[in-house]
Amino acid sequence: MGLYEVTSLRLENKTRMPGPRMNHRVQQYFISLALMALFALSRLRNRRLWAIFSAGCLLSALSFTLTTNGFLPKKSHGTFNIMTPSSRHAITPSRQQSHARKELMKKEHPTKNSKTPQTDSMEQQALVQLSRKNFLKKVCKKHRELRVSNAVDTTRTLKQLMVMPNTRVLYCVVPKVGCSNWKRVFMVLEGHRRFMNISQIDAHFNNHLEILLSKPLDEVRHILQAYRKFLFVRHPFFRLISAYQNKIAGDQPFRQGGNWQFLDVARAIIQRYRKEAKSSDYVRGNLSVTWEEWIAYLTDPPNRDKFNDHWKEVYKLCTPCQVQYDFIGNLETVEEDSRYMFKVFGLNNVTYPPYRSRTKVTSSELYNHYFSRVSQKDLQRLWQIYRLDFELFGYPRPERLGKSVHL
């Protein structure tokens, strides 16, 4: 229960067993009343009046005596909460009731857009969202530099925000955080496709979805205010693993000539970080960047400003301290989060496509496989690069770095 143990004491109406005999003080009180009655008797001529007065005095004395000594019950004073060891920390009934009302209001009104009845699952998800947004707000307040510019003038974010006019939703696209499936979802919701069996190429290049940067400035301002906005995030280091495997490692689209931007990045990494590179290493069919070369590229300061969107920091893509997002989801809990978001946004008859892992390796095994090979120095450098993504979205500091240090 914490440092203090809270104990509830209830004083109830119970008839007590006969107590001790009258003490000396009570006897004096009884005798005084009796003398007063006798004195009144001698003064009053009306015998009926003095009899009533005398009887009243005697009954009052008798009642006081019995109550004081435990023969008659006392009135109950209700329920109190006492917090030990220090009573100055006690929670009064009014404060407790006020706290309970606030918690109930949070559960019953998780969002202005909610139109569905609340179940236990919905209440839990509402509290999760409240916690994430409050946590984000707290970190943004700590880092004032993230709130300097206006979201309307942030070209980078306007490019990432995808506009869905039919559903009146804005989605901040974060590559390697399930964005292909989110594009499929909104292609169906916006009426561009009937089913979600959409290829990767169509999802990215033939989705018919506009970005906010393409809109006139006045319309941009209106959309930012009127539309519901959401983004999904992911553990920053797992996102780096996914980007490496899917775009850089050598067995992905650029081997078929589908994505020249990553082909150029891979060749630049080999040229800069591979000792005694051979001419055959640059051939598309042989191109394969090692994990160590990938880490060397990421941690080299001159490369940071040229990061591709697939490994660029999320706070730079979506400016979460400037854009007030209505929903923040985690890829790690995408099924539960997306289900709740669809209900809150009123988007019916759609579900997020189920995730299918390409391997049977667990997340922890995958993480250890790659990051156990990263030196302490490089891990510290990676942490410095992606530290704000860790902080803003509540991901824990890597254990190998020890306890958190406020920088």
mmCIF file of N, CA, C and O in Angstrom, residues 345-407:
data_model
loop_
_atom_site.group_PDB
_atom_site.id
_atom_site.type_symbol
_atom_site.label_atom_id
_atom_site.label_comp_id
_atom_site.label_asym_id
_atom_site.label_seq_id
_atom_site.Cartn_x
_atom_site.Cartn_y
_atom_site.Cartn_z
ATOM 1 N N PHE A 345 -12.494 7.359 -33.319
ATOM 2 C CA PHE A 345 -12.622 8.195 -34.508
ATOM 3 C C PHE A 345 -13.893 7.898 -35.302
ATOM 4 O O PHE A 345 -14.192 8.582 -36.276
ATOM 5 N N GLY A 346 -14.634 6.871 -34.903
ATOM 6 C CA GLY A 346 -15.863 6.526 -35.611
ATOM 7 C C GLY A 346 -15.621 5.894 -36.961
ATOM 8 O O GLY A 346 -16.445 6.036 -37.872
ATOM 9 N N LEU A 347 -14.501 5.187 -37.112
ATOM 10 C CA LEU A 347 -14.168 4.526 -38.383
ATOM 11 C C LEU A 347 -14.568 3.061 -38.281
ATOM 12 O O LEU A 347 -13.877 2.258 -37.664
ATOM 13 N N ASN A 348 -15.665 2.717 -38.896
ATOM 14 C CA ASN A 348 -16.236 1.375 -38.763
ATOM 15 C C ASN A 348 -15.844 0.472 -39.932
ATOM 16 O O ASN A 348 -15.388 0.929 -40.968
ATOM 17 N N ASN A 349 -16.046 -0.821 -39.715
ATOM 18 C CA ASN A 349 -15.852 -1.845 -40.759
ATOM 19 C C ASN A 349 -14.429 -1.866 -41.311
ATOM 20 O O ASN A 349 -14.215 -2.081 -42.514
ATOM 21 N N VAL A 350 -13.454 -1.627 -40.458
ATOM 22 C CA VAL A 350 -12.058 -1.699 -40.890
ATOM 23 C C VAL A 350 -11.204 -2.136 -39.706
ATOM 24 O O VAL A 350 -11.513 -1.825 -38.554
ATOM 25 N N THR A 351 -10.168 -2.909 -39.991
ATOM 26 C CA THR A 351 -9.211 -3.326 -38.973
ATOM 27 C C THR A 351 -7.801 -3.168 -39.531
ATOM 28 O O THR A 351 -7.588 -3.207 -40.743
ATOM 29 N N TYR A 352 -6.856 -2.989 -38.634
ATOM 30 C CA TYR A 352 -5.464 -2.896 -39.051
ATOM 31 C C TYR A 352 -4.981 -4.287 -39.448
ATOM 32 O O TYR A 352 -5.226 -5.258 -38.720
ATOM 33 N N PRO A 353 -4.312 -4.429 -40.602
ATOM 34 C CA PRO A 353 -3.866 -5.756 -41.046
ATOM 35 C C PRO A 353 -2.986 -6.432 -40.001
ATOM 36 O O PRO A 353 -2.122 -5.776 -39.408
ATOM 37 N N PRO A 354 -3.183 -7.707 -39.742
ATOM 38 C CA PRO A 354 -2.379 -8.411 -38.731
ATOM 39 C C PRO A 354 -0.914 -8.463 -39.126
ATOM 40 O O PRO A 354 -0.583 -8.620 -40.303
ATOM 41 N N TYR A 355 -0.051 -8.314 -38.117
ATOM 42 C CA TYR A 355 1.390 -8.344 -38.378
ATOM 43 C C TYR A 355 1.862 -9.781 -38.510
ATOM 44 O O TYR A 355 1.536 -10.638 -37.688
ATOM 45 N N ARG A 356 2.638 -10.033 -39.536
ATOM 46 C CA ARG A 356 3.199 -11.368 -39.745
ATOM 47 C C ARG A 356 4.720 -11.278 -39.754
ATOM 48 O O ARG A 356 5.311 -10.666 -40.650
ATOM 49 N N SER A 357 5.338 -11.838 -38.746
ATOM 50 C CA SER A 357 6.789 -11.807 -38.654
ATOM 51 C C SER A 357 7.415 -12.695 -39.723
ATOM 52 O O SER A 357 6.923 -13.794 -40.009
ATOM 53 N N ARG A 358 8.486 -12.208 -40.325
ATOM 54 C CA ARG A 358 9.156 -12.974 -41.366
ATOM 55 C C ARG A 358 10.032 -14.076 -40.784
ATOM 56 O O ARG A 358 10.444 -14.989 -41.503
ATOM 57 N N THR A 359 10.356 -13.974 -39.514
ATOM 58 C CA THR A 359 11.186 -14.989 -38.856
ATOM 59 C C THR A 359 10.522 -15.413 -37.556
ATOM 60 O O THR A 359 9.571 -14.785 -37.085
ATOM 61 N N LYS A 360 11.036 -16.465 -36.949
ATOM 62 C CA LYS A 360 10.542 -16.959 -35.669
ATOM 63 C C LYS A 360 11.361 -16.421 -34.501
ATOM 64 O O LYS A 360 11.187 -16.849 -33.367
ATOM 65 N N VAL A 361 12.249 -15.485 -34.795
ATOM 66 C CA VAL A 361 13.102 -14.893 -33.761
ATOM 67 C C VAL A 361 12.285 -13.900 -32.936
ATOM 68 O O VAL A 361 11.531 -13.088 -33.489
ATOM 69 N N THR A 362 12.416 -13.973 -31.615
ATOM 70 C CA THR A 362 11.698 -13.044 -30.747
ATOM 71 C C THR A 362 12.347 -11.663 -30.795
ATOM 72 O O THR A 362 13.487 -11.501 -31.234
ATOM 73 N N SER A 363 11.604 -10.669 -30.309
ATOM 74 C CA SER A 363 12.117 -9.297 -30.319
ATOM 75 C C SER A 363 13.390 -9.174 -29.489
ATOM 76 O O SER A 363 14.344 -8.505 -29.906
ATOM 77 N N SER A 364 13.402 -9.777 -28.324
ATOM 78 C CA SER A 364 14.581 -9.684 -27.458
ATOM 79 C C SER A 364 15.788 -10.371 -28.099
ATOM 80 O O SER A 364 16.919 -9.879 -28.003
ATOM 81 N N GLU A 365 15.562 -11.501 -28.755
ATOM 82 C CA GLU A 365 16.654 -12.191 -29.442
ATOM 83 C C GLU A 365 17.192 -11.345 -30.596
ATOM 84 O O GLU A 365 18.409 -11.282 -30.820
ATOM 85 N N LEU A 366 16.292 -10.713 -31.320
ATOM 86 C CA LEU A 366 16.701 -9.860 -32.438
ATOM 87 C C LEU A 366 17.517 -8.679 -31.928
ATOM 88 O O LEU A 366 18.575 -8.341 -32.492
ATOM 89 N N TYR A 367 17.052 -8.073 -30.866
ATOM 90 C CA TYR A 367 17.752 -6.922 -30.283
ATOM 91 C C TYR A 367 19.150 -7.327 -29.802
ATOM 92 O O TYR A 367 20.143 -6.636 -30.085
ATOM 93 N N ASN A 368 19.234 -8.426 -29.082
ATOM 94 C CA ASN A 368 20.534 -8.885 -28.579
ATOM 95 C C ASN A 368 21.483 -9.255 -29.708
ATOM 96 O O ASN A 368 22.689 -9.033 -29.611
ATOM 97 N N HIS A 369 20.916 -9.837 -30.770
ATOM 98 C CA HIS A 369 21.748 -10.241 -31.894
ATOM 99 C C HIS A 369 22.492 -9.042 -32.488
ATOM 100 O O HIS A 369 23.685 -9.139 -32.836
ATOM 101 N N TYR A 370 21.807 -7.920 -32.593
ATOM 102 C CA TYR A 370 22.424 -6.749 -33.200
ATOM 103 C C TYR A 370 23.140 -5.855 -32.186
ATOM 104 O O TYR A 370 24.299 -5.468 -32.386
ATOM 105 N N PHE A 371 22.481 -5.518 -31.102
ATOM 106 C CA PHE A 371 23.047 -4.505 -30.214
ATOM 107 C C PHE A 371 24.083 -5.045 -29.230
ATOM 108 O O PHE A 371 24.784 -4.254 -28.595
ATOM 109 N N SER A 372 24.192 -6.341 -29.110
ATOM 110 C CA SER A 372 25.292 -6.884 -28.299
ATOM 111 C C SER A 372 26.634 -6.646 -28.999
ATOM 112 O O SER A 372 27.690 -6.703 -28.359
ATOM 113 N N ARG A 373 26.582 -6.360 -30.280
ATOM 114 C CA ARG A 373 27.809 -6.115 -31.058
ATOM 115 C C ARG A 373 28.156 -4.624 -31.138
ATOM 116 O O ARG A 373 29.166 -4.257 -31.745
ATOM 117 N N VAL A 374 27.348 -3.783 -30.546
ATOM 118 C CA VAL A 374 27.600 -2.343 -30.564
ATOM 119 C C VAL A 374 28.415 -1.967 -29.333
ATOM 120 O O VAL A 374 28.056 -2.321 -28.209
ATOM 121 N N SER A 375 29.487 -1.253 -29.538
ATOM 122 C CA SER A 375 30.349 -0.864 -28.423
ATOM 123 C C SER A 375 29.627 0.125 -27.508
ATOM 124 O O SER A 375 28.653 0.778 -27.906
ATOM 125 N N GLN A 376 30.119 0.236 -26.283
ATOM 126 C CA GLN A 376 29.547 1.166 -25.326
ATOM 127 C C GLN A 376 29.610 2.605 -25.845
ATOM 128 O O GLN A 376 28.671 3.385 -25.676
ATOM 129 N N LYS A 377 30.700 2.934 -26.490
ATOM 130 C CA LYS A 377 30.879 4.287 -27.026
ATOM 131 C C LYS A 377 29.866 4.579 -28.130
ATOM 132 O O LYS A 377 29.244 5.647 -28.148
ATOM 133 N N ASP A 378 29.680 3.632 -29.048
ATOM 134 C CA ASP A 378 28.714 3.832 -30.133
ATOM 135 C C ASP A 378 27.275 3.815 -29.617
ATOM 136 O O ASP A 378 26.416 4.537 -30.146
ATOM 137 N N LEU A 379 27.030 2.993 -28.600
ATOM 138 C CA LEU A 379 25.693 2.961 -28.015
ATOM 139 C C LEU A 379 25.361 4.309 -27.382
ATOM 140 O O LEU A 379 24.229 4.806 -27.502
ATOM 141 N N GLN A 380 26.337 4.917 -26.745
ATOM 142 C CA GLN A 380 26.138 6.237 -26.159
ATOM 143 C C GLN A 380 25.861 7.271 -27.245
ATOM 144 O O GLN A 380 25.015 8.150 -27.089
ATOM 145 N N ARG A 381 26.558 7.160 -28.363
ATOM 146 C CA ARG A 381 26.331 8.086 -29.474
ATOM 147 C C ARG A 381 24.939 7.913 -30.071
ATOM 148 O O ARG A 381 24.256 8.902 -30.381
ATOM 149 N N LEU A 382 24.516 6.666 -30.231
ATOM 150 C CA LEU A 382 23.157 6.418 -30.739
ATOM 151 C C LEU A 382 22.111 6.974 -29.785
ATOM 152 O O LEU A 382 21.085 7.533 -30.212
ATOM 153 N N TRP A 383 22.357 6.796 -28.506
ATOM 154 C CA TRP A 383 21.433 7.310 -27.498
ATOM 155 C C TRP A 383 21.303 8.835 -27.612
ATOM 156 O O TRP A 383 20.198 9.379 -27.538
ATOM 157 N N GLN A 384 22.417 9.512 -27.804
ATOM 158 C CA GLN A 384 22.380 10.961 -27.924
ATOM 159 C C GLN A 384 21.590 11.398 -29.154
ATOM 160 O O GLN A 384 20.895 12.414 -29.140
ATOM 161 N N ILE A 385 21.681 10.631 -30.232
ATOM 162 C CA ILE A 385 20.950 10.967 -31.463
ATOM 163 C C ILE A 385 19.449 10.792 -31.276
ATOM 164 O O ILE A 385 18.647 11.657 -31.656
ATOM 165 N N TYR A 386 19.051 9.668 -30.684
ATOM 166 C CA TYR A 386 17.628 9.319 -30.583
ATOM 167 C C TYR A 386 17.062 9.518 -29.176
ATOM 168 O O TYR A 386 15.950 9.062 -28.893
ATOM 169 N N ARG A 387 17.801 10.228 -28.348
ATOM 170 C CA ARG A 387 17.384 10.412 -26.952
ATOM 171 C C ARG A 387 16.009 11.051 -26.835
ATOM 172 O O ARG A 387 15.173 10.640 -26.020
ATOM 173 N N LEU A 388 15.734 12.066 -27.643
ATOM 174 C CA LEU A 388 14.443 12.747 -27.540
ATOM 175 C C LEU A 388 13.288 11.847 -27.952
ATOM 176 O O LEU A 388 12.186 11.951 -27.398
ATOM 177 N N ASP A 389 13.504 10.959 -28.914
ATOM 178 C CA ASP A 389 12.454 9.993 -29.269
ATOM 179 C C ASP A 389 12.182 9.045 -28.100
ATOM 180 O O ASP A 389 11.024 8.697 -27.823
ATOM 181 N N PHE A 390 13.242 8.617 -27.436
ATOM 182 C CA PHE A 390 13.061 7.786 -26.236
ATOM 183 C C PHE A 390 12.256 8.539 -25.192
ATOM 184 O O PHE A 390 11.300 7.996 -24.606
ATOM 185 N N GLU A 391 12.633 9.774 -24.916
ATOM 186 C CA GLU A 391 12.003 10.540 -23.838
ATOM 187 C C GLU A 391 10.562 10.908 -24.155
ATOM 188 O O GLU A 391 9.664 10.733 -23.321
ATOM 189 N N LEU A 392 10.332 11.428 -25.349
ATOM 190 C CA LEU A 392 9.000 11.925 -25.698
ATOM 191 C C LEU A 392 7.941 10.836 -25.667
ATOM 192 O O LEU A 392 6.793 11.084 -25.266
ATOM 193 N N PHE A 393 8.312 9.634 -26.081
ATOM 194 C CA PHE A 393 7.319 8.567 -26.219
ATOM 195 C C PHE A 393 7.460 7.483 -25.157
ATOM 196 O O PHE A 393 6.855 6.418 -25.271
ATOM 197 N N GLY A 394 8.228 7.767 -24.127
ATOM 198 C CA GLY A 394 8.239 6.910 -22.939
ATOM 199 C C GLY A 394 8.950 5.585 -23.082
ATOM 200 O O GLY A 394 8.645 4.653 -22.333
ATOM 201 N N TYR A 395 9.906 5.471 -23.991
ATOM 202 C CA TYR A 395 10.658 4.222 -24.105
ATOM 203 C C TYR A 395 11.831 4.237 -23.129
ATOM 204 O O TYR A 395 12.474 5.273 -22.938
ATOM 205 N N PRO A 396 12.110 3.101 -22.484
ATOM 206 C CA PRO A 396 13.139 3.084 -21.436
ATOM 207 C C PRO A 396 14.544 3.258 -21.988
ATOM 208 O O PRO A 396 14.847 2.829 -23.109
ATOM 209 N N ARG A 397 15.378 3.884 -21.213
ATOM 210 C CA ARG A 397 16.790 4.048 -21.554
ATOM 211 C C ARG A 397 17.447 2.673 -21.608
ATOM 212 O O ARG A 397 17.196 1.826 -20.751
ATOM 213 N N PRO A 398 18.300 2.411 -22.618
ATOM 214 C CA PRO A 398 18.983 1.106 -22.698
ATOM 215 C C PRO A 398 19.737 0.775 -21.414
ATOM 216 O O PRO A 398 20.420 1.633 -20.846
ATOM 217 N N GLU A 399 19.601 -0.459 -20.959
ATOM 218 C CA GLU A 399 20.175 -0.857 -19.676
ATOM 219 C C GLU A 399 21.688 -0.699 -19.637
ATOM 220 O O GLU A 399 22.255 -0.356 -18.608
ATOM 221 N N ARG A 400 22.344 -0.948 -20.736
ATOM 222 C CA ARG A 400 23.810 -0.874 -20.759
ATOM 223 C C ARG A 400 24.336 0.531 -20.508
ATOM 224 O O ARG A 400 25.508 0.719 -20.179
ATOM 225 N N LEU A 401 23.480 1.528 -20.646
ATOM 226 C CA LEU A 401 23.909 2.898 -20.404
ATOM 227 C C LEU A 401 23.777 3.288 -18.942
ATOM 228 O O LEU A 401 24.125 4.406 -18.568
ATOM 229 N N GLY A 402 23.255 2.385 -18.118
ATOM 230 C CA GLY A 402 23.112 2.679 -16.700
ATOM 231 C C GLY A 402 21.921 3.573 -16.439
ATOM 232 O O GLY A 402 21.008 3.698 -17.242
ATOM 233 N N LYS A 403 21.967 4.223 -15.279
ATOM 234 C CA LYS A 403 20.854 5.065 -14.859
ATOM 235 C C LYS A 403 20.784 6.312 -15.723
ATOM 236 O O LYS A 403 21.775 6.812 -16.223
ATOM 237 N N SER A 404 19.534 6.823 -15.826
ATOM 238 C CA SER A 404 19.301 8.008 -16.645
ATOM 239 C C SER A 404 20.012 9.215 -16.056
ATOM 240 O O SER A 404 20.035 9.410 -14.853
ATOM 241 N N VAL A 405 20.582 10.028 -16.923
ATOM 242 C CA VAL A 405 21.250 11.259 -16.510
ATOM 243 C C VAL A 405 20.556 12.419 -17.181
ATOM 244 O O VAL A 405 20.320 12.407 -18.396
ATOM 245 N N HIS A 406 20.177 13.437 -16.392
ATOM 246 C CA HIS A 406 19.494 14.595 -16.962
ATOM 247 C C HIS A 406 20.520 15.495 -17.631
ATOM 248 O O HIS A 406 21.418 16.035 -16.998
ATOM 249 N N LEU A 407 20.422 15.608 -18.939
ATOM 250 C CA LEU A 407 21.389 16.395 -19.712
ATOM 251 C C LEU A 407 20.848 17.778 -20.050
ATOM 252 O O LEU A 407 19.675 17.958 -20.137
#
